GROMACS .gro file of C-alpha atoms in nm:
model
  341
    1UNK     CA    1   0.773  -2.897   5.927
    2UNK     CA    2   1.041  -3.184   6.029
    3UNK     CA    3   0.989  -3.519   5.899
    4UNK     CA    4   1.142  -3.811   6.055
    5UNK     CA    5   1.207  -4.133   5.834
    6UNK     CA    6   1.277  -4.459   6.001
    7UNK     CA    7   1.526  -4.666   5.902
    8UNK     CA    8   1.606  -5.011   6.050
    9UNK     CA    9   1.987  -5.159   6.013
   10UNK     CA   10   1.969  -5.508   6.214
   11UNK     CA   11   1.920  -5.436   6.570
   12UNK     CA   12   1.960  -5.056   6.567
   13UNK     CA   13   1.678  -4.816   6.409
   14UNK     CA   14   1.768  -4.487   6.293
   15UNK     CA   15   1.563  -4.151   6.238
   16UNK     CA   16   1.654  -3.959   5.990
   17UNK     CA   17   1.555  -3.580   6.013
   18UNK     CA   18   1.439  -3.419   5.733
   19UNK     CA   19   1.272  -3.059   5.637
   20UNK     CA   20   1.006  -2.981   5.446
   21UNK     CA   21   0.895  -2.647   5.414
   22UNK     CA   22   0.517  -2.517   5.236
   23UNK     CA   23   0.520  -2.199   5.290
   24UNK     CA   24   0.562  -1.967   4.992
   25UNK     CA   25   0.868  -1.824   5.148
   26UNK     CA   26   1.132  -2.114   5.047
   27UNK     CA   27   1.053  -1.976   4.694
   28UNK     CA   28   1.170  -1.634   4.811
   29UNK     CA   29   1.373  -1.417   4.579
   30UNK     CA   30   1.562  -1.159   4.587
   31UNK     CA   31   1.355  -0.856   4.409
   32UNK     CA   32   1.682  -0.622   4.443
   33UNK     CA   33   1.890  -0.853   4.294
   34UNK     CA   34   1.607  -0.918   4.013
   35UNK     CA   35   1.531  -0.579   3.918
   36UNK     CA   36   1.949  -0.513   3.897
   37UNK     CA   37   1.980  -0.813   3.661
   38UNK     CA   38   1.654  -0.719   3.389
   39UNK     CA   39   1.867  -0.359   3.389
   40UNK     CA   40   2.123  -0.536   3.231
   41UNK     CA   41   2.384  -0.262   3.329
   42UNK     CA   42   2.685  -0.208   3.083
   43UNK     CA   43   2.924  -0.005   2.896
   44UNK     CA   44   3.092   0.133   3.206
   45UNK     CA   45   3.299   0.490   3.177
   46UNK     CA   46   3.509   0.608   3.497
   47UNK     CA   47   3.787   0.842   3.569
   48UNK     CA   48   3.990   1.008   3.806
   49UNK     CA   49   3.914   1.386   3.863
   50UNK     CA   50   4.108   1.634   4.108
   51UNK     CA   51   3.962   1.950   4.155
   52UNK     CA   52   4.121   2.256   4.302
   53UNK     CA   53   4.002   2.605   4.432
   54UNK     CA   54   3.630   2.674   4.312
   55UNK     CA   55   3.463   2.502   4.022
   56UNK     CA   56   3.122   2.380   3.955
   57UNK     CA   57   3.011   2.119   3.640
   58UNK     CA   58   2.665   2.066   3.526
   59UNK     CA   59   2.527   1.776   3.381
   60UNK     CA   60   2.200   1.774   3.193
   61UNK     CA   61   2.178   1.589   2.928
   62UNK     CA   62   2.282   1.216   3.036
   63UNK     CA   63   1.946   0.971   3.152
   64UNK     CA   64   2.242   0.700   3.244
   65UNK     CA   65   2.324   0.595   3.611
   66UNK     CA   66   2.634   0.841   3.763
   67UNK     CA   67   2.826   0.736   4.057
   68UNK     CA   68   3.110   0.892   4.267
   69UNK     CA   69   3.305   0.807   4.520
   70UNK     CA   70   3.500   1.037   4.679
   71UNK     CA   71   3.868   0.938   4.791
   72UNK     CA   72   4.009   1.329   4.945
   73UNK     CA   73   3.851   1.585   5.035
   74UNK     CA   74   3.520   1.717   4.997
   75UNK     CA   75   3.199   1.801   4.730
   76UNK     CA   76   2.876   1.875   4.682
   77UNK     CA   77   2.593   1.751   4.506
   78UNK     CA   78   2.321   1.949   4.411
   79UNK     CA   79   1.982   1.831   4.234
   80UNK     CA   80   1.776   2.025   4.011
   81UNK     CA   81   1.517   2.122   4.275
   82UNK     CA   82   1.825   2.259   4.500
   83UNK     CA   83   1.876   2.024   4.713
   84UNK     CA   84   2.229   1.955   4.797
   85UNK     CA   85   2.414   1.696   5.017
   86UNK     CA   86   2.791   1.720   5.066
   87UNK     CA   87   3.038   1.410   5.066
   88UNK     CA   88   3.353   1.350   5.205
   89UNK     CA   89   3.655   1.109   5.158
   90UNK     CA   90   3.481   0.756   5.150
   91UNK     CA   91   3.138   0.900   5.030
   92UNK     CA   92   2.961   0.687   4.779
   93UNK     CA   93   2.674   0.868   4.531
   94UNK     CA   94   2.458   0.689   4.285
   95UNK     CA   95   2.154   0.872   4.078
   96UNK     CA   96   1.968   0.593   3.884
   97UNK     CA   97   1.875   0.824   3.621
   98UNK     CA   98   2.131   1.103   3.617
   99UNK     CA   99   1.987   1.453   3.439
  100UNK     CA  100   2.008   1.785   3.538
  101UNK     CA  101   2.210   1.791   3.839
  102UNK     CA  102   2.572   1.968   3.951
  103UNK     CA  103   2.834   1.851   4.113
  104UNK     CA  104   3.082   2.150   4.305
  105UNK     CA  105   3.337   2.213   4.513
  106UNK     CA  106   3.359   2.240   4.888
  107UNK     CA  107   3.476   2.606   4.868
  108UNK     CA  108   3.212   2.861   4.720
  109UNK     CA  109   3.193   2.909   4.344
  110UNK     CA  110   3.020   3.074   4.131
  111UNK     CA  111   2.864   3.037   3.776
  112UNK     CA  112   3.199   3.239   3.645
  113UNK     CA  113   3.387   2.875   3.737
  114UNK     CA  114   3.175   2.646   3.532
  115UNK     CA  115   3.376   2.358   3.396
  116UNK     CA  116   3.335   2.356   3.017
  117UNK     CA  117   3.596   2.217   2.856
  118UNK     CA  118   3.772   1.985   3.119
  119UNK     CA  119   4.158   1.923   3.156
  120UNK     CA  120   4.341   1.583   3.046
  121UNK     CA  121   4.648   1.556   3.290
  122UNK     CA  122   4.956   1.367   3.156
  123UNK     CA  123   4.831   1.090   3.397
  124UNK     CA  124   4.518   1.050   3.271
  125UNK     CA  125   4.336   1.215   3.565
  126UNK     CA  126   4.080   1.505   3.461
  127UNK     CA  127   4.101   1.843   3.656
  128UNK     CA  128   3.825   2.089   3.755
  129UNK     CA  129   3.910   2.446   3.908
  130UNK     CA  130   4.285   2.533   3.881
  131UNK     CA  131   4.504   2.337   3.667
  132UNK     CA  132   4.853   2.453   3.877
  133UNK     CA  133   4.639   2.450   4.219
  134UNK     CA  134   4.704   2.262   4.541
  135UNK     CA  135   4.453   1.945   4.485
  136UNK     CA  136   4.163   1.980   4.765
  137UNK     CA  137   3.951   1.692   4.608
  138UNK     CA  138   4.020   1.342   4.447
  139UNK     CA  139   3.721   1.145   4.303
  140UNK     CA  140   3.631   0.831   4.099
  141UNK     CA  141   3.349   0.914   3.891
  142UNK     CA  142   3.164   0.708   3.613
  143UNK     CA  143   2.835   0.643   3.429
  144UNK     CA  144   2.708   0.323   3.328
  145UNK     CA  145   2.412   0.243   3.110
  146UNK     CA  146   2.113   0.019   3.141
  147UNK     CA  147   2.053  -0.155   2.831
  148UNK     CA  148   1.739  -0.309   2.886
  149UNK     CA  149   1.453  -0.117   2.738
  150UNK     CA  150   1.241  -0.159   3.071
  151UNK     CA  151   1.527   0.107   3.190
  152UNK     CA  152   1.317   0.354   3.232
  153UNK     CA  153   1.019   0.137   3.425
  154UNK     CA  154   1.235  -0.028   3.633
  155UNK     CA  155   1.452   0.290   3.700
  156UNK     CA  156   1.121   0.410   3.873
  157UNK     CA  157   1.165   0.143   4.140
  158UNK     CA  158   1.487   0.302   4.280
  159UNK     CA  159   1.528   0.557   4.498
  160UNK     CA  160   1.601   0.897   4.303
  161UNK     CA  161   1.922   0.949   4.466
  162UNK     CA  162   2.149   0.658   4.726
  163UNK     CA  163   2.472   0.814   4.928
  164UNK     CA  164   2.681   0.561   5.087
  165UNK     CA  165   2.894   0.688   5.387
  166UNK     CA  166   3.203   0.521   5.459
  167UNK     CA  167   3.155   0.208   5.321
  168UNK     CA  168   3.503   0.067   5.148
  169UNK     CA  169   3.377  -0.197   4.922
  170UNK     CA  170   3.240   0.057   4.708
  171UNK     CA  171   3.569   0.200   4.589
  172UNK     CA  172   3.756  -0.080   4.521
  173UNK     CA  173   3.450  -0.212   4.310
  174UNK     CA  174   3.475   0.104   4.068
  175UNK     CA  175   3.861   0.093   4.095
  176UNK     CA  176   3.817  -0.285   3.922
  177UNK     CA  177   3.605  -0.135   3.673
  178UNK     CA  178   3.796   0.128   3.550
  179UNK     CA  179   4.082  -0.127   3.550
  180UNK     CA  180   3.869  -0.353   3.368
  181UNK     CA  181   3.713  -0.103   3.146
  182UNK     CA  182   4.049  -0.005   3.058
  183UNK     CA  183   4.162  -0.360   2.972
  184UNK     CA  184   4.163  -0.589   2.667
  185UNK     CA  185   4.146  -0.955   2.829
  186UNK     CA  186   3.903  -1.198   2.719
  187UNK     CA  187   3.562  -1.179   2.848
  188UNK     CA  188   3.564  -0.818   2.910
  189UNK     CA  189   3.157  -0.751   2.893
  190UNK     CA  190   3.143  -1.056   3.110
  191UNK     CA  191   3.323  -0.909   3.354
  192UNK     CA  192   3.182  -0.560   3.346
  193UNK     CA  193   2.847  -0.666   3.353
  194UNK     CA  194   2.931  -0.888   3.637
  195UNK     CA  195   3.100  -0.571   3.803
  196UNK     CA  196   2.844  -0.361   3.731
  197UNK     CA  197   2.556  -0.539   3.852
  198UNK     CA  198   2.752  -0.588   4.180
  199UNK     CA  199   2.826  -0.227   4.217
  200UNK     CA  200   2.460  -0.149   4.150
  201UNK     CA  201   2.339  -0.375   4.460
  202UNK     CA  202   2.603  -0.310   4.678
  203UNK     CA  203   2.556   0.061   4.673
  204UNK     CA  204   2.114   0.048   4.705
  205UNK     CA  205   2.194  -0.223   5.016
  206UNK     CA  206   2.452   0.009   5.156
  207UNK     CA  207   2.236   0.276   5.137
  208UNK     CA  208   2.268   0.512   5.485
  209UNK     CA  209   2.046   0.817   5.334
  210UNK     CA  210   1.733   0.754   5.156
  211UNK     CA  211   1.559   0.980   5.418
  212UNK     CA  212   1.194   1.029   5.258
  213UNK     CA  213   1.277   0.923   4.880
  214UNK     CA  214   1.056   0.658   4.795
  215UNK     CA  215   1.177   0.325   4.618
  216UNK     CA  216   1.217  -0.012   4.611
  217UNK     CA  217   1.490   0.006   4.830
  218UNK     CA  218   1.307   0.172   5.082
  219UNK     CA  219   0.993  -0.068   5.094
  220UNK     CA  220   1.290  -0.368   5.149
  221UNK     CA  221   1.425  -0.169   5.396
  222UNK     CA  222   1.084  -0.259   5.582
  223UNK     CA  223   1.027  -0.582   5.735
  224UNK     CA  224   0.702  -0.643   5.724
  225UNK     CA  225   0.654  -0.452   5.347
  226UNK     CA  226   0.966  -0.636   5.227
  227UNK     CA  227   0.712  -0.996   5.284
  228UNK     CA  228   0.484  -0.859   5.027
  229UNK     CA  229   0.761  -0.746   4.768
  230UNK     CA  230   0.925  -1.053   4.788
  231UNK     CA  231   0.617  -1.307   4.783
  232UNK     CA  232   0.508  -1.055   4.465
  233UNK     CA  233   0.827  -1.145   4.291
  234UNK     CA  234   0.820  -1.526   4.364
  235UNK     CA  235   0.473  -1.566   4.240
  236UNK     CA  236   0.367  -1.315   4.019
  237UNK     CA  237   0.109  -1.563   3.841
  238UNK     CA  238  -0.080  -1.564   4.174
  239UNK     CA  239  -0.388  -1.327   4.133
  240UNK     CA  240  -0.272  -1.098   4.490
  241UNK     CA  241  -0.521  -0.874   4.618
  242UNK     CA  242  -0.418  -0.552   4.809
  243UNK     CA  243  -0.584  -0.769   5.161
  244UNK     CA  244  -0.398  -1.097   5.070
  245UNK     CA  245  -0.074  -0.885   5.004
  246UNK     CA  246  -0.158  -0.696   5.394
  247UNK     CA  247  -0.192  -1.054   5.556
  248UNK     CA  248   0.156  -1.161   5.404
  249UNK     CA  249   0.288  -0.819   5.584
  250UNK     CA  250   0.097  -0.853   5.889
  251UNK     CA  251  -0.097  -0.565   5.889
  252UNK     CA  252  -0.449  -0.428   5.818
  253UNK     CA  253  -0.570  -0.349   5.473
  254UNK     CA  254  -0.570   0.004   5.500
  255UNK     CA  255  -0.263   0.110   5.679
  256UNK     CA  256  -0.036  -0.149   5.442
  257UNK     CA  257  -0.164  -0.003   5.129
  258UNK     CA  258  -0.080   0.365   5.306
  259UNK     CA  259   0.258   0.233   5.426
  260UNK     CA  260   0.337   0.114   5.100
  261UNK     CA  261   0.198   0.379   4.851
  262UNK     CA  262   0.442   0.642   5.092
  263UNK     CA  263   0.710   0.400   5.050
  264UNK     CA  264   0.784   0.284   4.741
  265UNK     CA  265   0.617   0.571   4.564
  266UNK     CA  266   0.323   0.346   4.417
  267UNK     CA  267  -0.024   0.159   4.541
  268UNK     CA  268   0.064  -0.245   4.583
  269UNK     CA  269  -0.139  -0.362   4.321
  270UNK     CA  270   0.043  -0.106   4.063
  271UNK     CA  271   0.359  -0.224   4.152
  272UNK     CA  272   0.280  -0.602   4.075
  273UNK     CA  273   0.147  -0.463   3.770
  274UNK     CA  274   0.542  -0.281   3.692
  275UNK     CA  275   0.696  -0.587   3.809
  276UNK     CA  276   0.462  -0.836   3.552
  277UNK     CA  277   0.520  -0.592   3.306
  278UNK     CA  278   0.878  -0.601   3.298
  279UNK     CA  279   0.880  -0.989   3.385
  280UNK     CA  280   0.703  -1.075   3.018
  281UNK     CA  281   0.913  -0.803   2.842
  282UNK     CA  282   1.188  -0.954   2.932
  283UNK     CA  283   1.043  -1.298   2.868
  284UNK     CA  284   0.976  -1.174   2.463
  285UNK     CA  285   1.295  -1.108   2.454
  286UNK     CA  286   1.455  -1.406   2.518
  287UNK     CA  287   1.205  -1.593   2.265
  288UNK     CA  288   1.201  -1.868   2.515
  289UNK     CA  289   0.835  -1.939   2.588
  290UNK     CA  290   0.491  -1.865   2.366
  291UNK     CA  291   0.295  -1.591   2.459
  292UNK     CA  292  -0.016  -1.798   2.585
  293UNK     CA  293   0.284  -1.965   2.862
  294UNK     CA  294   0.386  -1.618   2.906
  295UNK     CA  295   0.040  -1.483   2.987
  296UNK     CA  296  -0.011  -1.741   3.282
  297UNK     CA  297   0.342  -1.724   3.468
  298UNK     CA  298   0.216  -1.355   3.489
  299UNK     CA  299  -0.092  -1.422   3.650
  300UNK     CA  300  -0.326  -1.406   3.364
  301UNK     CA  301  -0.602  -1.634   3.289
  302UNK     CA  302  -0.638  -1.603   2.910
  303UNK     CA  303  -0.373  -1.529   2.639
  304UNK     CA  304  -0.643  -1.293   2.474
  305UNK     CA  305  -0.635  -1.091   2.802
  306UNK     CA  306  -0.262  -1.046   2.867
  307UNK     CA  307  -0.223  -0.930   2.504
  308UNK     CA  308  -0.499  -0.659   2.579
  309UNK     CA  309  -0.311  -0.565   2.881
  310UNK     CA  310  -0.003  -0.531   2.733
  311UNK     CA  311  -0.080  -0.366   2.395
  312UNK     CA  312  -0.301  -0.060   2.617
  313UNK     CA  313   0.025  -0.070   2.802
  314UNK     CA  314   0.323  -0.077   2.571
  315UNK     CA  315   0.179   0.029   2.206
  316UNK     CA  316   0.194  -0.252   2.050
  317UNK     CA  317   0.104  -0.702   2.080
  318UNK     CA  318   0.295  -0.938   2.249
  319UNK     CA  319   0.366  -1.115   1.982
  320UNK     CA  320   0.466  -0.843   1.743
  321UNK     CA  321   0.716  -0.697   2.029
  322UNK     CA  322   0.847  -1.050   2.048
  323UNK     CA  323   0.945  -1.045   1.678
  324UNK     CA  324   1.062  -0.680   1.703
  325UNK     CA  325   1.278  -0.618   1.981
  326UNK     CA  326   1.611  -0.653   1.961
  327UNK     CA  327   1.866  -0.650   2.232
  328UNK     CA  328   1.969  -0.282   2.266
  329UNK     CA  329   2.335  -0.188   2.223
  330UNK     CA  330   2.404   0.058   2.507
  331UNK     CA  331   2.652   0.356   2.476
  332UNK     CA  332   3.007   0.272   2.408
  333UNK     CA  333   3.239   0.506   2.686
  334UNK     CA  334   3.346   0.786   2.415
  335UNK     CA  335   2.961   0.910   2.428
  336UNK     CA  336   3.086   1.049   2.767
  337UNK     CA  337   3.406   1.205   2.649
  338UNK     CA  338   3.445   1.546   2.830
  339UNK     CA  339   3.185   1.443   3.116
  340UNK     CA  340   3.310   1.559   3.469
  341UNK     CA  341   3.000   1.508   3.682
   0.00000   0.00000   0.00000
């Protein structure tokens, strides 16, 4: 809506335009963005592997965030149910929650050239397949670890596995980390944090091959979805129902709770219920508001009701999780030493 104020100077009156918007959407946020910053990604490690001739390397036993990006040549990626996609030079991959997976090489291998033990070059690059071998592959890899102990349910809102073809940006964001990373200026978590987080959003927005894996980035990916997420986020006191959420997406009941659910990988109403979840976790944390203020800027009417909610929900009260939690550490980079994948 445009408001015009009058004003008069002597002989000449002025109108002054002005806007004034009601709609919930001038509160919009930006639920990618959000989710990213509760992770509270850290404690970056990245290298430089070559590979040459055949070699595979499996990686089971890491729950952290993995990302490549491959700078010559060509790999493959393979998941645990077999699924495989193969990247090329200027391929980005991230897995959220990295377990039981295998990265190998372009040329056929064979379980015979499983990388064990890996090799330290004099220049600090690591080398799969033959150590005296023409190099056929050149990769930045690196994990990363989500420090927030919502990891797990927020990790569930991503998309199980993001490649990234061709974009640029993505390189030269993990080739500042591992400088970073490397480094001993001041304000080094700062700045790694800071790195992180943009890496993190810059590879789910970039995102050219979700195909059929459900996730948040997915449902954004949707227009008219994407208007429930985000009013979700920007008021998640508001007491949404599954047809007040379908009018804010333009669509009938029915098909935007189907749309969704094959979307995102959840009904509407549980994902609200993820999202408020996480919100007053991370609220406890910080120690910055009671638990009764807590309750209603999650949408609930009683403080005696939210704690219900969350104790069936998380084990134990708000208030004792308050007074209990403590702001987890992460892993430093030498719990990686020796990864490949």
């Amino acid at each position: 809506m445009i408001d015009r104020t009058k004003m008069v100077t002597g002989c000449w009156t002025f109108y002054i335009a002005t806007s004034r918007v009601f709609s919930t959407e001038s509160k919009m946020s930006d639920p990618l963005a959000e989710i990213v910053g509760l992770l509270q990604p850290g404690a970056p490690f990245s290298k430089c592997v070559t590979g040459s001739g055949p070699w595979r390397v499996r990686r089971t036993q890491s729950p952290n965030p993995y990302y490549a990006a491959v700078l010559q040549g060509r790999l493959r990626y393979r998941g645990q149910n077999g699924e495989e996609v193969i990247l090329g030079a200027g391929d980005f991959i991230l897995i959220p929650s990295a377990q039981n997976f295998m990265m190998l090489s372009d040329a056929p291998s064979a379980e015979a050239d499983m990388v064990i033990d890996p090799v330290i070059l004099p220049d600090g690059d690591y080398r799969v397949g033959s150590v005296n071998g023409l190099v056929d592959m050149r990769a930045l890899v690196g994990y990363c670890v989500f420090q927030s102990d919502d990891a797990t349910l927020l990790a569930s809102l991503l998309p199980e596995l993001v490649v990234v073809r061709g974009e640029h940006r993505l390189p030269m964001l993990m080739q500042l980390l591992g400088e970073e990373a490397a480094g001993g200026k001041p304000a080094r978590e700062v700045m790694l944090r800071h790195l992180l987080e943009v890496l993190l959003i810059e590879a789910l927005r970039s995102a050219a091959e979700l195909g059929d894996l459900p996730g948040l980035v997915r449902g954004l990916s949707d227009e008219r979805l994407a208007m429930a997420i985000r009013v979700m986020h920007a008021r998640p006191e508001r007491g949404w129902t599954v047809a007040e959420l379908s009018r804010e997406a333009g669509m009938s009941r029915s098909g935007f709770h189907e749309r969704f659910q094959t979307a995102v990988g959840m009904a509407p109403i549980e994902y609200l219920k993820t999202w408020r979840l996480a919100v007053a976790r991370n609220l406890l944390r910080k120690r910055e508001a009671s638990v009764g203020e807590i309750a209603r800027k999650i949408g609930y009417r009683s403080t005696s009701a939210f704690s219900v909610a969350f104790t069936r929900e998380i084990g134990v009260s708000p208030a004792r999780y308050a007074r209990d939690t403590k702001a987890l550490p992460g892993l430093d980079g030498t719990e990686f030493d020796g990864a490949i994948a």
